[in-house]
Coordinates of C-alpha atoms in Angstrom, one line a residue:
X232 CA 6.1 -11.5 -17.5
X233 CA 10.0 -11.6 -17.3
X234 CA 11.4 -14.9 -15.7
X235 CA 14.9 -15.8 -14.4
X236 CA 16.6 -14.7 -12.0
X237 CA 16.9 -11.5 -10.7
X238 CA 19.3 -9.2 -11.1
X239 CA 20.9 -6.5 -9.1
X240 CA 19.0 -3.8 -11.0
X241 CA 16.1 -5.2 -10.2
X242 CA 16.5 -5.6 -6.5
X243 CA 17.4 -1.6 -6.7
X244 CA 14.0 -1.2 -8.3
X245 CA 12.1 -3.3 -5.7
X246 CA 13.9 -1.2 -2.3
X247 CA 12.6 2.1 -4.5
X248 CA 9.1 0.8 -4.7
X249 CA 9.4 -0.3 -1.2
X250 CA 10.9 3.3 -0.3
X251 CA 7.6 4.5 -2.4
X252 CA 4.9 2.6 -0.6
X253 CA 4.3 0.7 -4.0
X254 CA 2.3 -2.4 -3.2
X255 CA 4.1 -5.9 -4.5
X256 CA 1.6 -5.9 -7.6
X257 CA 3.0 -2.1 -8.8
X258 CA 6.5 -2.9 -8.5
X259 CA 5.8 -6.2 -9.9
X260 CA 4.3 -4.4 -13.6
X261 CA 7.8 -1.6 -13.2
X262 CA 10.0 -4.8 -13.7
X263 CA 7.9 -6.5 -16.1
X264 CA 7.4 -10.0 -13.2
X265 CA 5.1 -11.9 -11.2
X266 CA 3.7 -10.2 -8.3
X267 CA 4.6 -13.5 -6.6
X268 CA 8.8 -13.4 -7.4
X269 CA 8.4 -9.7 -5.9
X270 CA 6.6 -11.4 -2.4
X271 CA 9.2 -14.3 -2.1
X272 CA 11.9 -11.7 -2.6
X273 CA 11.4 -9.6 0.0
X274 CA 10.0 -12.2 2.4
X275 CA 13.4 -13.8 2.2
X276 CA 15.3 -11.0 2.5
X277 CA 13.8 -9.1 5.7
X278 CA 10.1 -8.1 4.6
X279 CA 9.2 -5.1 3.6
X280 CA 10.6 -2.6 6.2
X281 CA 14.5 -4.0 6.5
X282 CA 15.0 -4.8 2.2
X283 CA 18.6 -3.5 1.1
X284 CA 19.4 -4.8 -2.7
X285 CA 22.7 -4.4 -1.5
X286 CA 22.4 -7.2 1.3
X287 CA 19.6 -9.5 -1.2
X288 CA 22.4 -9.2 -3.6
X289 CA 24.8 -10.7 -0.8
X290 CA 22.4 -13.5 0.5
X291 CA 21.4 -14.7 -3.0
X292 CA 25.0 -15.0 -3.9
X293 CA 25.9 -17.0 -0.7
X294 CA 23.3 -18.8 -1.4
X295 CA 24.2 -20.1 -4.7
X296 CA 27.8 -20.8 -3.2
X297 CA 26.6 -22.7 -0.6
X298 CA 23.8 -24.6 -2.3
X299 CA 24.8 -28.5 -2.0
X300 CA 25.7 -30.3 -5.1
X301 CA 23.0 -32.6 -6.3
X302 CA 22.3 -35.1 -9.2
X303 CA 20.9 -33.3 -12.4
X304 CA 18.1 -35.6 -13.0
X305 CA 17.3 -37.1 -16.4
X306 CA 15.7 -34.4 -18.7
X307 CA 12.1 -35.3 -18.6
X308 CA 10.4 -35.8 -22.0
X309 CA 8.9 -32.5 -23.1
X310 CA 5.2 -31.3 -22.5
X311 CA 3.6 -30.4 -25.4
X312 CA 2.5 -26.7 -24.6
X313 CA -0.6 -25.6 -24.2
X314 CA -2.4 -22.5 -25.1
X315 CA -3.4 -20.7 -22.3
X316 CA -4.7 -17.2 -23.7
X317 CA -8.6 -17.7 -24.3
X318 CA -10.0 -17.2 -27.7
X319 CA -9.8 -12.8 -28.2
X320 CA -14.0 -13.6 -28.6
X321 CA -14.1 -15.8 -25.3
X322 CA -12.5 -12.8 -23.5
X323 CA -15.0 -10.1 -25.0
X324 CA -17.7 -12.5 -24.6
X325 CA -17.0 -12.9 -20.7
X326 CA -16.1 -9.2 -20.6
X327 CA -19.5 -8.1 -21.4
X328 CA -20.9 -11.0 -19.2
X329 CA -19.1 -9.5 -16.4
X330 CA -20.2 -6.1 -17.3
X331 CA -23.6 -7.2 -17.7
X332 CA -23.8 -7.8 -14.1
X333 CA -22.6 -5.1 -12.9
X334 CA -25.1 -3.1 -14.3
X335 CA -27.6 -5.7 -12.9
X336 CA -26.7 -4.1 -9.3
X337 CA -26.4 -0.5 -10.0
X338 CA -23.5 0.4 -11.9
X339 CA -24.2 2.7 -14.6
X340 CA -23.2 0.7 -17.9
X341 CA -20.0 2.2 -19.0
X342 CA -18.6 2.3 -15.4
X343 CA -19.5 -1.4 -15.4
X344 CA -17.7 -1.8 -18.7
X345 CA -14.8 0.3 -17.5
X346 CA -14.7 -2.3 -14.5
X347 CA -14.7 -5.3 -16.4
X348 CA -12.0 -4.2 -18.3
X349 CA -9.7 -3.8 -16.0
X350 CA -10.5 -6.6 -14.0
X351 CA -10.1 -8.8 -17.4
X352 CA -6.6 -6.8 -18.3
X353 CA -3.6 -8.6 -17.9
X354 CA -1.7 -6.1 -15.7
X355 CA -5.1 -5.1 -14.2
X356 CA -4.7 -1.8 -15.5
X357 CA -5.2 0.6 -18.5
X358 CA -4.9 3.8 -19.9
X359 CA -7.9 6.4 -20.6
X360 CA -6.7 6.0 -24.5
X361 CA -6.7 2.3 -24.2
X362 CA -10.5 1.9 -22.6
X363 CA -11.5 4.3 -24.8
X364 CA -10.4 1.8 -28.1
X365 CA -11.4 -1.1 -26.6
X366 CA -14.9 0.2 -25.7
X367 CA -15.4 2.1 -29.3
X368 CA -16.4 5.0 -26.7
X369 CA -15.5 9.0 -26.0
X370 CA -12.9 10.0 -23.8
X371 CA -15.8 11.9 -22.0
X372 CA -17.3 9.0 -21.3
X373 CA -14.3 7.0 -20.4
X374 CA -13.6 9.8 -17.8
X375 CA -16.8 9.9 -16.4
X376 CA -17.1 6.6 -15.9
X377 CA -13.4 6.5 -14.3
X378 CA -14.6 9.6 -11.7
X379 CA -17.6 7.3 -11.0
X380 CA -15.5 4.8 -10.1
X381 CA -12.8 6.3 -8.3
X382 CA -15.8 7.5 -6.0
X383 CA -16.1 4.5 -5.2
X384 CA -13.0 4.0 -4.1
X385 CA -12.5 0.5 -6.7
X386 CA -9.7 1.9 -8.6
X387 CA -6.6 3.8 -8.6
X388 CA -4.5 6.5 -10.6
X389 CA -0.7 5.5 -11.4
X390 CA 1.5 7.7 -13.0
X391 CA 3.9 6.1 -15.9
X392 CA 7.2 7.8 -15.4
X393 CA 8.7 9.9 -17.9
X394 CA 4.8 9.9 -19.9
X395 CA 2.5 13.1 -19.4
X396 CA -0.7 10.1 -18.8
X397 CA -1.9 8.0 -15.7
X398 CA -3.0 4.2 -16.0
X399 CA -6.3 3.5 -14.2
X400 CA -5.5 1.0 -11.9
X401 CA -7.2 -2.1 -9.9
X402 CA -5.3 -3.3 -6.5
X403 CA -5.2 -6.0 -4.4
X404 CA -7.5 -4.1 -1.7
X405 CA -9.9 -3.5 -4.0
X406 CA -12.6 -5.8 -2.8
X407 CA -12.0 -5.2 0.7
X408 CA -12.6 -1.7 0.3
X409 CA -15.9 -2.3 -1.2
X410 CA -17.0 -4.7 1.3
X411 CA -16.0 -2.7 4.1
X412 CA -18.3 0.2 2.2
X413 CA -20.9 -1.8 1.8
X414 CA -20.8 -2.7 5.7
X415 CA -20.7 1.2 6.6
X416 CA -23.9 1.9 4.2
X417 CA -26.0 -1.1 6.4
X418 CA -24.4 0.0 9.4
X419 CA -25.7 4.0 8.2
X420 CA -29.5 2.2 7.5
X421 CA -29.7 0.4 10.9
X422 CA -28.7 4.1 12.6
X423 CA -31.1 5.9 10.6
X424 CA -33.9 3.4 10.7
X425 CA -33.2 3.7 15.0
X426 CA -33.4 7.8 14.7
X427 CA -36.3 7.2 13.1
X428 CA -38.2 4.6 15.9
X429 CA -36.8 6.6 18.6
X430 CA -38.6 9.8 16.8
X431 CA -42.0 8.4 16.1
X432 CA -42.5 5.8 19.5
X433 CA -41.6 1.7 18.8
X434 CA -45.5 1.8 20.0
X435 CA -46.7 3.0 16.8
X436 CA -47.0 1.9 13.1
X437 CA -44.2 4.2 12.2
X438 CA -42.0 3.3 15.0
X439 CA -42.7 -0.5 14.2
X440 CA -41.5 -0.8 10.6
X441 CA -38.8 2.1 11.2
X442 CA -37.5 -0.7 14.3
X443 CA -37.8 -3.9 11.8
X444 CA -35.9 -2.4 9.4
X445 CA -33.3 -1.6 12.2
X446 CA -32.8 -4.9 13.5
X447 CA -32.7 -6.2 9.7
X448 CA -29.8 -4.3 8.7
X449 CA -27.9 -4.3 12.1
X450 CA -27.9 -8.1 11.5
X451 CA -26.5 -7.9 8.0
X452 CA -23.8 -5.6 9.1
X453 CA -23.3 -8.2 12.3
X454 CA -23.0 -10.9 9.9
X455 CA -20.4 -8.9 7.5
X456 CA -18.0 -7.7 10.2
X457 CA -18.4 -9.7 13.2
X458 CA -18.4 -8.7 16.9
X459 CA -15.0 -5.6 16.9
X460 CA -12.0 -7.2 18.7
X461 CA -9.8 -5.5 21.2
X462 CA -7.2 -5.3 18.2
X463 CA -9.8 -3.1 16.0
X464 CA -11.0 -1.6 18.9
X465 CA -7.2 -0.3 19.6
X466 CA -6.9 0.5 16.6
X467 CA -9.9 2.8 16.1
X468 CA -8.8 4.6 19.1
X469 CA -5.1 5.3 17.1
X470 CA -6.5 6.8 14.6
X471 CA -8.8 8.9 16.7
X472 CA -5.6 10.1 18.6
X473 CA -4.0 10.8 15.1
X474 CA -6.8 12.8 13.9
X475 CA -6.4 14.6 17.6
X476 CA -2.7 14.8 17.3
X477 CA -2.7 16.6 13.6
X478 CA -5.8 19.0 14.5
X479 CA -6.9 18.9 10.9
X480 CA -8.9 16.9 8.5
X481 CA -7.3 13.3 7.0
X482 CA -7.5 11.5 4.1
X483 CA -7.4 7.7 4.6
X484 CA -4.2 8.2 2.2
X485 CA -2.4 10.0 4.8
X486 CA -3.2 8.9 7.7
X487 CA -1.7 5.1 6.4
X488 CA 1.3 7.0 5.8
X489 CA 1.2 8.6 9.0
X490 CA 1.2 5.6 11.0
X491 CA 2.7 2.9 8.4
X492 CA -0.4 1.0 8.1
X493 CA -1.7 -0.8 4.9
X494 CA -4.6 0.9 3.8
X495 CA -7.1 -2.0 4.5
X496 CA -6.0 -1.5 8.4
X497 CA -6.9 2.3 8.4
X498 CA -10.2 1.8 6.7
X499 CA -10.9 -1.0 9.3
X500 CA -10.1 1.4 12.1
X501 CA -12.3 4.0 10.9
X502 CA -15.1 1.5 10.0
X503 CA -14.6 0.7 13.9
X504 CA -14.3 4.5 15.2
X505 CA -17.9 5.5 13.2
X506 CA -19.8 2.2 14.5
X507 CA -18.8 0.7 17.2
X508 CA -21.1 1.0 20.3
X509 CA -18.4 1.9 22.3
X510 CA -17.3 4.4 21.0
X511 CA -20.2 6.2 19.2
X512 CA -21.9 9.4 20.2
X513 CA -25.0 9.7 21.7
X514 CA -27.6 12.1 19.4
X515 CA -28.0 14.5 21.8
X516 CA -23.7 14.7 22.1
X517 CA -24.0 14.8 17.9
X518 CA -26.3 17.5 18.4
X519 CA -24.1 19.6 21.1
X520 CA -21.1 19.4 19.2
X521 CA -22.6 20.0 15.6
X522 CA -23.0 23.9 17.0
X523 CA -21.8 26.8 16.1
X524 CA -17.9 26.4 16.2
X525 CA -15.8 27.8 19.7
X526 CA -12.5 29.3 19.5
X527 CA -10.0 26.9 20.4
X528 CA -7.7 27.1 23.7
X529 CA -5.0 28.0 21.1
X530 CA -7.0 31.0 19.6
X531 CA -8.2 28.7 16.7
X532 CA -11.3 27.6 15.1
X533 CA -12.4 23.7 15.3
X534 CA -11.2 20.9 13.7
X535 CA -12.9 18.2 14.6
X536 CA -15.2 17.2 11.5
X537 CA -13.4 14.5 10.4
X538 CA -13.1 14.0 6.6
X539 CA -12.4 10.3 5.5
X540 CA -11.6 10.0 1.6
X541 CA -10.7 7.9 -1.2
X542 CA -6.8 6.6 -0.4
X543 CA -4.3 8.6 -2.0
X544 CA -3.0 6.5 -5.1
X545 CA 0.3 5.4 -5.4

């Protein structure tokens, strides 16, 4: 990673990742720096919605006018340097570790190889050519395993500019994403398991198991997400007036953009608008409106099957 200060070039490039809904880690690998000098940067100069390179260029060289005069200190003696990149067969050693359990809970093995990868990559990203060298397998496979993955929703495309290829990446939401999932599927197994005990009677055998299996994964979810606050609550209710408001199917991608939310925020929102009690449907209202589809008052057909996908990468 480049260090120093920086220049005027790069504050242009930061204000067109910004304009580009880049996340601090993207615009952090354009310039070749720390995700963390890319934070501090804009955090000084306005946040993320009022940075100008011009006016950061201004403020850093007031800054270094202005800066009080002090005593250089004594030149410490020098450190002796230490060799922080692990041994090549550490790294591979770990990397198939990692990999190994990820297959242990359910990902197919070159997905979980394709994971650990990336999570072990410097940047925390690769090419399809490089994955396929360092895992000695097809680019079939590699692809595969990348679709797999990006079902997921654990990893994301980025074009290189000027280069007909895409890196595969992994973000800083990453693990949000797939705890939030993982919240929705227990949250889908306590609804189901309810269907089912209302179906057979909680008086029979059926109807017993069906409503212990219930309360066990509504207490998981409980214990993953917590009671919804009126914040999420609100939130859920924006998206549902979005969804209302465009009359046609969103992608979690756009409706972020749409309302200049972080992806983690929409996802939360939408977590909240399928499961919470208050504003879930009844069956017999999932029933009525799953019929066959009414013109609209303007002539047109329905649009209100709602269509939640991966985020649209950066």
């Amino acid at each position: 990673m480049g260090g120093g200060r920086l220049s005027a070039e790069d504050r242009r490039a930061i204000e067109a990742g910004l304009a580009e809904e880049l996340s601090y880690a993207a615009i952090a690998r354009r310039l070749g720096r720390a995700t963390s000098s890319v934070s501090r940067e804009v955090a000084r100069n306005g946040g993320p919605d009022a940075y100008r390179a011009e006016h950061a260029d201004r403020a850093d060289a007031w800054r270094r006018r202005n800066r009080p005069p002090s005593r250089r200190p004594a030149a410490p003696e020098p450190e002796p340097e230490v060799d922080h990149d692990p041994h090549p067969a550490a790294v591979q050693a770990y990397v198939d570790k990692f990999a190994s359990l990820l297959i242990a809970v359910g990902l197919p093995r070159t997905a979980a190889r394709v994971l650990a990868c990336l999570v072990t990559a410097p940047t925390g990203a690769e090419t399809s050519a490089e994955l396929t060298r360092r895992l000695k397998v097809s680019p079939a496979s590699v692809s595969k395993a990348v679709g797999y993955l990006e079902g997921l929703d654990v990893l994301s495309r980025e074009h290189e500019p000027g280069r007909r290829r895409d890196r595969y990446v992994i973000d800083e939401e990453v693990w949000l994403r797939a705890w939030l999932t993982s919240a929705h599927k227990n949250a889908a197994c306590a609804a189901t398991a309810r269907e089912g005990a209302d179906l057979f009677g909680p008086d029979t055998p059926t109807g017993a198991r069906l409503n212990a299996m219930h309360a066990f994964f509504a207490g998981i979810h409980r214990s993953m997400t917590g009671p919804p606050t009126s914040a999420t609550v609100e939130d859920a209710l924006t998206v549902l007036a979005a969804l209302f408001h465009a009359a046609r199917p969103l992608t979690t991608g756009e409706l972020a953009a749409a309302l200049g939310w972080p992806t983690a925020r929409v996802i939360s929102a939408v977590q909240a608008a399928g499961h919470d009690p208050g504003l879930r449907l009844t069956p017999e209202q999932r029933a009525a409106l799953a019929g066959p589809a009414r013109p609209s008052a303007s002539g047109g057909e329905s649009v209100f099957r709602r269509r939640f996908s991966r985020p649209a990468s950066s």
